[in-house]
Tab-separated table of C-alpha atoms and ligand atoms in Angstrom:
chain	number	residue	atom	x	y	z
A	152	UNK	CA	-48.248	28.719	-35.467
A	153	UNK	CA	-44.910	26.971	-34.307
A	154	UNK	CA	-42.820	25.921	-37.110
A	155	UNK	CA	-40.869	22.487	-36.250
A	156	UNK	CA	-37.481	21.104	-37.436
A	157	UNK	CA	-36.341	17.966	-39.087
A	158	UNK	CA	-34.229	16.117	-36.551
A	159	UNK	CA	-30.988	15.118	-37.258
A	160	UNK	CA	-29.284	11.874	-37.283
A	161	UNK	CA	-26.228	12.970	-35.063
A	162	UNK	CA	-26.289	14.290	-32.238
A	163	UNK	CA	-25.548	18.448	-32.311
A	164	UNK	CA	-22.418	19.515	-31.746
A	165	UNK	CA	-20.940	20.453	-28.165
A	166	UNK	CA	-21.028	23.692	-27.394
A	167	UNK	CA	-19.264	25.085	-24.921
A	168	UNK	CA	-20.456	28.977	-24.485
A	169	UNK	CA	-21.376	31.865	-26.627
A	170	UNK	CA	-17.730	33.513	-28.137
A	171	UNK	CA	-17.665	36.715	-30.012
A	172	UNK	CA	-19.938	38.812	-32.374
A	173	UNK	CA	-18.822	40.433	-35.471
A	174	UNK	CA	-20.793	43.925	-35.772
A	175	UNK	CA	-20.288	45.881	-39.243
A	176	UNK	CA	-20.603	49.330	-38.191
A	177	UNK	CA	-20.455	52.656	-40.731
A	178	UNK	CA	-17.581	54.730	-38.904
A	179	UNK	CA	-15.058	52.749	-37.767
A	180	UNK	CA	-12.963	55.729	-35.638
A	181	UNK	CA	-16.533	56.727	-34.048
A	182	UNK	CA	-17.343	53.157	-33.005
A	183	UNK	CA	-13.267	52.785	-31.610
A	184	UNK	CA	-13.199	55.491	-29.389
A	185	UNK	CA	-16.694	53.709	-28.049
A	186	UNK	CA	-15.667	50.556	-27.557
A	187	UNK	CA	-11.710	51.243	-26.901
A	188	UNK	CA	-11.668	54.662	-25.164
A	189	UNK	CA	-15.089	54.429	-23.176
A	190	UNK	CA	-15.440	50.640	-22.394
A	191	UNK	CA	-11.933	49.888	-22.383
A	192	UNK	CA	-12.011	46.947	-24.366
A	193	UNK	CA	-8.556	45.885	-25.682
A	194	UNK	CA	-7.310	45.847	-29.055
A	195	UNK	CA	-5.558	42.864	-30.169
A	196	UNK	CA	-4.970	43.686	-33.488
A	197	UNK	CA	-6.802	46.626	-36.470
A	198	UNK	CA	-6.081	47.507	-39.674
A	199	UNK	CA	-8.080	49.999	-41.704
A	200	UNK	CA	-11.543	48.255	-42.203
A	201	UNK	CA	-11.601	45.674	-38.838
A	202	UNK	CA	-10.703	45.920	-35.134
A	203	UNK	CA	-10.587	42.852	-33.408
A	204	UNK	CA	-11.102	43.195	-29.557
A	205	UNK	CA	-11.078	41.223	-26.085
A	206	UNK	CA	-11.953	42.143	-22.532
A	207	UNK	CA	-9.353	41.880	-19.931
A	208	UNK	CA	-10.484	37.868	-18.997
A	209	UNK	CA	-10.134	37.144	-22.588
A	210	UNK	CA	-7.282	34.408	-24.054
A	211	UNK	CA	-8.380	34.152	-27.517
A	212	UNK	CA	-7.410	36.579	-29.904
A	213	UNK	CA	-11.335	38.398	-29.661
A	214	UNK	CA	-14.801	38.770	-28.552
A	215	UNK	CA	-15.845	40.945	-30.685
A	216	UNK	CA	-14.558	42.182	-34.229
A	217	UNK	CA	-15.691	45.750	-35.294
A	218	UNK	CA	-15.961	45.840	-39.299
A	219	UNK	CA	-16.738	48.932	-41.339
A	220	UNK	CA	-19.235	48.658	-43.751
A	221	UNK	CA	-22.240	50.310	-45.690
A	222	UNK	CA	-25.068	48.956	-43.498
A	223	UNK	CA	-25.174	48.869	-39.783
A	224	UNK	CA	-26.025	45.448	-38.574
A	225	UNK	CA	-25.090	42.049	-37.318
A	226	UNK	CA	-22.188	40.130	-38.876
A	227	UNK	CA	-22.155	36.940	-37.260
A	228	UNK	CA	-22.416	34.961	-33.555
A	229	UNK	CA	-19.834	32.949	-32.870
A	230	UNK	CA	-19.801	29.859	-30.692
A	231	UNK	CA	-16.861	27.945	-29.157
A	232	UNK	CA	-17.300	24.000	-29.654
A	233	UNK	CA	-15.735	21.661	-27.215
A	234	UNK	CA	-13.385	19.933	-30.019
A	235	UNK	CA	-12.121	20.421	-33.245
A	236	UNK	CA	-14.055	17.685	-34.749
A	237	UNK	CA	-17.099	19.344	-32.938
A	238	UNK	CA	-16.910	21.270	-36.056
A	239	UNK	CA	-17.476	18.379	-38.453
A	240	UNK	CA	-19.880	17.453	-36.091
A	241	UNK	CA	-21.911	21.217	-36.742
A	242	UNK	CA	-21.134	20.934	-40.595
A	243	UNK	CA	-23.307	17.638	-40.780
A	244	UNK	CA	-25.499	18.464	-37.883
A	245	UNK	CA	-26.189	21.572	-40.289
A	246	UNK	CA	-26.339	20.118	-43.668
A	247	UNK	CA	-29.304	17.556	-42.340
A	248	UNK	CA	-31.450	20.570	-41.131
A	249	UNK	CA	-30.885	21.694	-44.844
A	250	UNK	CA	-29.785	25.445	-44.155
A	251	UNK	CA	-26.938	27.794	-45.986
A	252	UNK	CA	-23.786	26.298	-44.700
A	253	UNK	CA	-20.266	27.666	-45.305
A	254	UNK	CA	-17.047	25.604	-44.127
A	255	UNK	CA	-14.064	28.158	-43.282
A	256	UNK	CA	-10.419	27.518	-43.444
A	257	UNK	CA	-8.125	28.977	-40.233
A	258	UNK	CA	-7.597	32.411	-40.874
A	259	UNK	CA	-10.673	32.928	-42.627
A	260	UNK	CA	-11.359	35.197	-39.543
A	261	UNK	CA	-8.684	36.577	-38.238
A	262	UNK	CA	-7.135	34.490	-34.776
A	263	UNK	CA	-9.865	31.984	-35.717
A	264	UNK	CA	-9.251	28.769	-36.832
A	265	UNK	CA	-11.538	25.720	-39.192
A	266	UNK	CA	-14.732	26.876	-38.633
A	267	UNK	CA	-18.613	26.483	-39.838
A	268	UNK	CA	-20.483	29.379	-40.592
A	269	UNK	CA	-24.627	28.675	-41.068
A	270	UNK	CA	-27.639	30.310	-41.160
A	271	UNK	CA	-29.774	28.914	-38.338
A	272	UNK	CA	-33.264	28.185	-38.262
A	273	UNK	CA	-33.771	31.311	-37.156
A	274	UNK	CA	-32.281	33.271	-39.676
A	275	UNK	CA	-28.978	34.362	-37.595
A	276	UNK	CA	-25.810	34.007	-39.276
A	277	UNK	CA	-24.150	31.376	-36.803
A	278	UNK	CA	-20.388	30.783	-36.341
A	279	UNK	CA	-19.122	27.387	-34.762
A	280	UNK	CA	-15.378	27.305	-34.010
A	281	UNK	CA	-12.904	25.586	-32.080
A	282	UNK	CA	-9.523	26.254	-32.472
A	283	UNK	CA	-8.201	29.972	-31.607
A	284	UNK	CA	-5.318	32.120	-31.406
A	285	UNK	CA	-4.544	32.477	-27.648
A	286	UNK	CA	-3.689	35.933	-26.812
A	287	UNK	CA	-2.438	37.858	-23.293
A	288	UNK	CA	-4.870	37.082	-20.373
A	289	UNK	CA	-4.885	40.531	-18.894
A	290	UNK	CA	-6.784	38.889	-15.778
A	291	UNK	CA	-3.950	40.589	-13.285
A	292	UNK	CA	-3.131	43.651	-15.482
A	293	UNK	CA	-4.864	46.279	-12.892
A	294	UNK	CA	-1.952	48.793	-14.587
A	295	UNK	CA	-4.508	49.391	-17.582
A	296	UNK	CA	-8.163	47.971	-16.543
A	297	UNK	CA	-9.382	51.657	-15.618
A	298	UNK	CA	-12.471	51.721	-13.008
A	299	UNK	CA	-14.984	50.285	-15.737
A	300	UNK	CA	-12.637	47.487	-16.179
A	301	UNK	CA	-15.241	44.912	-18.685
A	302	UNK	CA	-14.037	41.290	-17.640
A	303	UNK	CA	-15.440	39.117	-20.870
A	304	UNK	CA	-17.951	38.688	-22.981
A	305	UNK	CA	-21.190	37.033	-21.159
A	306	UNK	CA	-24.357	36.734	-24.141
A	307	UNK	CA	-26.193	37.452	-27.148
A	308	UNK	CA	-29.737	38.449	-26.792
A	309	UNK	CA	-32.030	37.680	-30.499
A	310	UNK	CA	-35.119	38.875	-31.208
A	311	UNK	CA	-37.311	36.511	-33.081
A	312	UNK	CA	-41.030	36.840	-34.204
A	313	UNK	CA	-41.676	32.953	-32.941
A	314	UNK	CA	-39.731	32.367	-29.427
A	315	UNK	CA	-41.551	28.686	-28.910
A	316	UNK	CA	-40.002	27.713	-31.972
A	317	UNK	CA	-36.619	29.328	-31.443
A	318	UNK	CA	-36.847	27.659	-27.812
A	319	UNK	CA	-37.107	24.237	-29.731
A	320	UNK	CA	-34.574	24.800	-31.763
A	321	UNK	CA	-31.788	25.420	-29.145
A	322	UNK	CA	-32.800	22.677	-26.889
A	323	UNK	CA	-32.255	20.609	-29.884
A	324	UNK	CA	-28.738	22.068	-29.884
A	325	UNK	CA	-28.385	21.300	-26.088
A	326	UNK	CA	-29.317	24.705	-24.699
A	327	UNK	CA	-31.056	24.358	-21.514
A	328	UNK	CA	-33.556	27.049	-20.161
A	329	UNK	CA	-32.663	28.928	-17.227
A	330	UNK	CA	-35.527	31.042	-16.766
A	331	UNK	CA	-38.488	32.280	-19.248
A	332	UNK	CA	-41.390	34.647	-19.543
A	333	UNK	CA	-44.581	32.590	-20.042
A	334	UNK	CA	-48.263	34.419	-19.727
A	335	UNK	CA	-51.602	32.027	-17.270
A	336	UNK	CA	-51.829	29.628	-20.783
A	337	UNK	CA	-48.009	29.257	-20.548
A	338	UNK	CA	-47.265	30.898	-24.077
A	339	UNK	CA	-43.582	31.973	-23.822
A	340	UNK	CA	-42.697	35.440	-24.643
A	341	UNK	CA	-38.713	35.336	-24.084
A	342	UNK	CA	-36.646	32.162	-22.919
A	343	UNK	CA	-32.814	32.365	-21.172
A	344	UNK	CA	-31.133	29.439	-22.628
A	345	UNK	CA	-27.372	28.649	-21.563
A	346	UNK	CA	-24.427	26.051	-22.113
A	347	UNK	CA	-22.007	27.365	-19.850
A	348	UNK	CA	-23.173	27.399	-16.454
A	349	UNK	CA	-24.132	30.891	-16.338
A	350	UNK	CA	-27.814	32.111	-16.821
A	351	UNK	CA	-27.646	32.063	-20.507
A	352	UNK	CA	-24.897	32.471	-23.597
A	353	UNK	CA	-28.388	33.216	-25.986
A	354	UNK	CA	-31.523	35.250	-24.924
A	355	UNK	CA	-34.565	34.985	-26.935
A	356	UNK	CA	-36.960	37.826	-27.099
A	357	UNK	CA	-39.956	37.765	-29.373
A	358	UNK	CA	-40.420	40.470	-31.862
A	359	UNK	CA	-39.681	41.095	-35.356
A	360	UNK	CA	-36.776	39.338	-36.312
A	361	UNK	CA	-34.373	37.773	-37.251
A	362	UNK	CA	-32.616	40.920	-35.277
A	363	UNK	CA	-29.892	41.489	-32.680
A	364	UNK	CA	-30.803	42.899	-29.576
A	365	UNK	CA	-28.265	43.177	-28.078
A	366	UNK	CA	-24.725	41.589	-27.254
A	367	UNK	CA	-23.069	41.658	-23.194
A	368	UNK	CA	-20.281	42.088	-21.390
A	369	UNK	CA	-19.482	41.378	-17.575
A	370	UNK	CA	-17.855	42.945	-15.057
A	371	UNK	CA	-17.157	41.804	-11.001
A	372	UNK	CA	-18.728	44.675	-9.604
A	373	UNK	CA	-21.543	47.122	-9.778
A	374	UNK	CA	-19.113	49.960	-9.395
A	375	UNK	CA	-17.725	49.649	-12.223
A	376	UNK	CA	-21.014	49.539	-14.583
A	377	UNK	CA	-21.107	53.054	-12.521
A	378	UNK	CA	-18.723	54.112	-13.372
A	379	UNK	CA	-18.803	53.713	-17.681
A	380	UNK	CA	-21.832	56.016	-16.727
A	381	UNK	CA	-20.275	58.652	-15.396
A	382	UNK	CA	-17.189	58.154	-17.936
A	383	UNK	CA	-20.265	58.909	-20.609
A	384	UNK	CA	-21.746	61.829	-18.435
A	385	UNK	CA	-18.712	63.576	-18.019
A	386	UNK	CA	-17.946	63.079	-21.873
A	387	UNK	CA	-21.649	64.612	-22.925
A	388	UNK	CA	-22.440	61.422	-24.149
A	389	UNK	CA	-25.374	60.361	-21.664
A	390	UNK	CA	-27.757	59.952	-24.730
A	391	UNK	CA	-25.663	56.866	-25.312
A	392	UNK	CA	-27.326	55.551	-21.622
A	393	UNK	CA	-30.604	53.601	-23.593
A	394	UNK	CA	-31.731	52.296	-19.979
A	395	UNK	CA	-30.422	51.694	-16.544
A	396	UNK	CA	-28.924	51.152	-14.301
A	397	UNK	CA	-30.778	48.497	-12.879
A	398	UNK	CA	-31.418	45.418	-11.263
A	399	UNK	CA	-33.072	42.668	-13.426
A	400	UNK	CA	-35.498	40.303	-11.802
A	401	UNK	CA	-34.237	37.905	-14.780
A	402	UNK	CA	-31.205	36.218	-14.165
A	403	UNK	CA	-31.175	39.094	-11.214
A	404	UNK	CA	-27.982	40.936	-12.599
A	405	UNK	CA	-27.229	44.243	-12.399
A	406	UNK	CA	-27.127	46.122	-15.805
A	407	UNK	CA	-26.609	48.861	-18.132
A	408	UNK	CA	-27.987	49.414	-21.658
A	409	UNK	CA	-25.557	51.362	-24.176
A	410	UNK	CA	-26.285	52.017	-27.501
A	411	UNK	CA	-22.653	52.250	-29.786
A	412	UNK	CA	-22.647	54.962	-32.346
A	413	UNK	CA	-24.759	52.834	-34.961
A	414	UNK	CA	-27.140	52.075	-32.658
A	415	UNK	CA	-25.911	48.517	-31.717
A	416	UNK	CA	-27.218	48.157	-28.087
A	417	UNK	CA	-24.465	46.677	-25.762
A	418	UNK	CA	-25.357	45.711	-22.445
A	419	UNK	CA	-22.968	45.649	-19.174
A	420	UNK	CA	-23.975	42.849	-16.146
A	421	UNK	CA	-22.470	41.914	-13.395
A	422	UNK	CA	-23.544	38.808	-12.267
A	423	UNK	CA	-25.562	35.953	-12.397
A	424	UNK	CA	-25.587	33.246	-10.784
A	425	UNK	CA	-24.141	29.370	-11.137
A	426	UNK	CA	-26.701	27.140	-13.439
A	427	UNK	CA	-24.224	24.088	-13.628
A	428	UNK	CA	-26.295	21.252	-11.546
A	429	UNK	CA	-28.502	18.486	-14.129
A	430	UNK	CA	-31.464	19.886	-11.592
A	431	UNK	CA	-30.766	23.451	-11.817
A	432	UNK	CA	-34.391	24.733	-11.457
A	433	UNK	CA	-36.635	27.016	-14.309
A	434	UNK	CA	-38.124	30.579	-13.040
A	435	UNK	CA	-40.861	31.517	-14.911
A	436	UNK	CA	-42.063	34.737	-14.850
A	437	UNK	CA	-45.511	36.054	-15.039
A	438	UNK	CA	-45.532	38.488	-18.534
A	439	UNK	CA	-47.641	41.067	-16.169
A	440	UNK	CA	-44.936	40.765	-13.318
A	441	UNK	CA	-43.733	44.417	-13.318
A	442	UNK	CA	-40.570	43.074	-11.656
A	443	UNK	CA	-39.713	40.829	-14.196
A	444	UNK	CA	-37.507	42.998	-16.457
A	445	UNK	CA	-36.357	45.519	-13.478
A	446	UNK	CA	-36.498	44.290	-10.107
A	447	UNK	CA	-36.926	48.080	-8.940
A	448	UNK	CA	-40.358	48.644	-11.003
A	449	UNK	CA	-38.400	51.301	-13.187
A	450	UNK	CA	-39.979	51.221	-16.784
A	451	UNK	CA	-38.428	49.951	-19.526
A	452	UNK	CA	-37.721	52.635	-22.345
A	453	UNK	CA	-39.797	52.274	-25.400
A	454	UNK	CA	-36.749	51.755	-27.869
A	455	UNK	CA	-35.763	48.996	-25.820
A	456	UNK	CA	-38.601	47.173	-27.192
A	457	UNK	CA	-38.498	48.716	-30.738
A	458	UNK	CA	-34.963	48.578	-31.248
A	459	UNK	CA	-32.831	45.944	-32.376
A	460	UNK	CA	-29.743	45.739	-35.390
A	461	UNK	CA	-30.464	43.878	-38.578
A	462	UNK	CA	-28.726	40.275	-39.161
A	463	UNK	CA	-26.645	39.480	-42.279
A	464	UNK	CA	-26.629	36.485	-44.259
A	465	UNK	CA	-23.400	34.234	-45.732
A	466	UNK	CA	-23.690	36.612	-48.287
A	467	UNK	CA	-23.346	39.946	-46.319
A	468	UNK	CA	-27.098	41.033	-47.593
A	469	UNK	CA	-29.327	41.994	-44.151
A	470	UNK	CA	-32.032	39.156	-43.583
A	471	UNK	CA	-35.423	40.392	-44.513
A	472	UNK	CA	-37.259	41.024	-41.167
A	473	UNK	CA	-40.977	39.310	-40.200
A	474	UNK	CA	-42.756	40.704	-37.857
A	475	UNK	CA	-43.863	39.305	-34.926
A	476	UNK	CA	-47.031	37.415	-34.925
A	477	UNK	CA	-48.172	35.023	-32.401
A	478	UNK	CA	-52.220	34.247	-32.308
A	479	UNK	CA	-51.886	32.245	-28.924
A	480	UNK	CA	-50.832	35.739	-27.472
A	481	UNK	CA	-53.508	38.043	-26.131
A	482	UNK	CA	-53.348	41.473	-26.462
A	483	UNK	CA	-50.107	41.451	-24.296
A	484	UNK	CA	-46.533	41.335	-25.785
A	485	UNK	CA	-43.793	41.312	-23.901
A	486	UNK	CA	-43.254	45.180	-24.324
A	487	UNK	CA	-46.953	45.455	-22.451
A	488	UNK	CA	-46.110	47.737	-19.583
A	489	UNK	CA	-49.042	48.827	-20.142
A	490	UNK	CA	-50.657	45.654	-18.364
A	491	UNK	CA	-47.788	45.470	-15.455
A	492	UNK	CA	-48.602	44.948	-11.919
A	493	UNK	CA	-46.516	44.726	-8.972
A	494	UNK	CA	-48.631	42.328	-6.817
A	495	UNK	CA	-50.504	39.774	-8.255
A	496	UNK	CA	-54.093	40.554	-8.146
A	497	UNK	CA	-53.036	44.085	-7.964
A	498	UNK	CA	-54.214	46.172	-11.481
A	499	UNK	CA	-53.909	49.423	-10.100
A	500	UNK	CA	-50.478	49.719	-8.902
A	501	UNK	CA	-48.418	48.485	-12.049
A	502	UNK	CA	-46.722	51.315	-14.760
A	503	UNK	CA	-49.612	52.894	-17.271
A	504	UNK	CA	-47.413	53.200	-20.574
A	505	UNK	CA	-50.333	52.766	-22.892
A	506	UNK	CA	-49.688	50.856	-26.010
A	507	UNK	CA	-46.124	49.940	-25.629
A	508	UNK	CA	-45.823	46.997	-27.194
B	424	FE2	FE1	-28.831	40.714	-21.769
């Protein structure tokens, strides 16, 4: 059963694309030379218990903030508003759909300025900002991009145990869908929503949730998604390769699947494609298309579908996590390899996995 939401009295706030993440990860040195050594990201400032990072693209002072704590897991997602009354505009948009709401001075976060920090609908701890430190643009700073140069930070993927309802809820907030995964009595099993005019800045994926999935970073080209894999190989890290390369038949980027040293999946894509037009037009996807999540047929791993990093709340505790439950679904989820095929019509051709779900 879809849940619905009050609807408030203002309109939502603007948003203008997804911003950084804040993961809280146990060992801060193993998850630097990760993210600093291997991906190359760049640090903009650390101290002993937080790094706070930015691809080469970036201006603002991060896109992604690296905290040490006890429990592996999902600090907050941040997104940048178009204004810095925008922000008043979240606080009340917030405080009418009656969820925990925190209003932060500048500073609060480090580089980050008056901000509202809420626990959505969802159950995602939610970060609306508008005013940031501007850092170095290392756009033209080939001296120290390295061949798996990461350009910027691209989206969040969430898994949530109800994605009709999560759908809802960001279209409310002015999301628009880009593509989704619907089965023949058009129940939706993951939706692509976006603000900038990319694919999407938030993925939703049904499962148990409220979880991360995963967060992503672009590049410009292919070759250098190849090369953070041979960077890994030649390291002995390959077990930190979850899945890919590959070519997605959503959104149609090319990608990579890392998991960090807590487990935190990161994903690497280069590109999609524009989304900007009022027409732009939906793909849906048929849930048994076995091009759908590769656009090569390869399988998707198992812990791709399993995995995902627990959410905090305001209060740093990790959200308790529901499992996925859906009674309009058939037997299929959208793990169900299992059910795949290749050509429609075709049942013999798809990937066997058995009950991968
Ligand atoms: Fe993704």
């Amino acid at each position: 059963m879809t849940m619905s939401l009050p609807t408030p009295s203002i309109a939502p706030p603007d948003v203008i694309r997804c911003a950084y993440a804040e993961l809280v990860v146990t060992d801060l040195a193993a998850s630097r030379a990760f993210y600093v050594d291997v991906l190359g990201l760049v640090v903009t400032h650390e101290d002993a218990d937080t790094i706070w990072l930015r691809a080469f693209e970036e201006y603002l002072h991060h896109s992604l903030v690296l905290r040490r704590g006890d429990v592996a897991a999902l600090g907050v997602i941040a997104y940048r508003v178009r204004s810095a009354a925008d922000v008043d505009v979240a606080e009340e948009y917030y405080r009418q759909l009656g969820v925990p709401l925190e209003r932060r001075p500048a500073g609060t976060t480090r580089g980050i300025g008056d901000a509202v920090r809420i626990v959505d609908p969802l159950g995602f701890p939610v970060e609306f900002f508008y005013d940031a430190e501007h850092v170095e643009r290392f756009t033209r700073r080939y001296d120290v991009h390295g061949a798996g140069a990461i350009s910027r930070l691209d989206h969040f993927n969430v898994a949530t145990p109800d994605v009709p309802f999560a759908r809802s809820y960001y279209e409310q907030l002015g999301f628009r869908v880009s593509e989704d995964i619907q089965d023949e009595d058009e129940t939706v099993y993951a939706a692509w929503m976006f603000r900038k005019s990319t694919v999407h800045d938030v993925a939703l994926t049904g499962g148990d949730g409220p979880r991360l999935h995963h967060i992503a970073f672009a590049t410009h080209e292919r070759s250098q998604i190849l090369h953070l894999c041979d960077h890994l190989g030649a390291l002995r890290e390959s077990d930190k390769i979850e899945r890919g390369p590959g070519r997605h038949g959503v959104s149609n980027a090319f990608y990579l699947y890392l998991r960090d040293p807590d487990g935190h999946r990161v994903e690497i894509y280069t590109h999609d494609y524009y989304t900007g037009d009022p027409d732009n037009p939906v793909v849906t996807w048929d849930v048994h298309d076995n091009q759908r999540r590769d656009w090569w047929g390869t399988p998707v791993v198992p812990s791709w579908y399993t995995d995902a990093s627990l959410v905090l709340d305001l209060d740093g505790v990790p959200q308790p996590v529901v499992a996925r439950s859906d009674d309009r679904e058939s037997d299929v989820t959208i793990g169900a390899d299992g059910f795949s095929y290749t050509r429609k019509g075709d049942t013999d051709t798809g990937f066997k996995l058995g009950a991968q779900v």
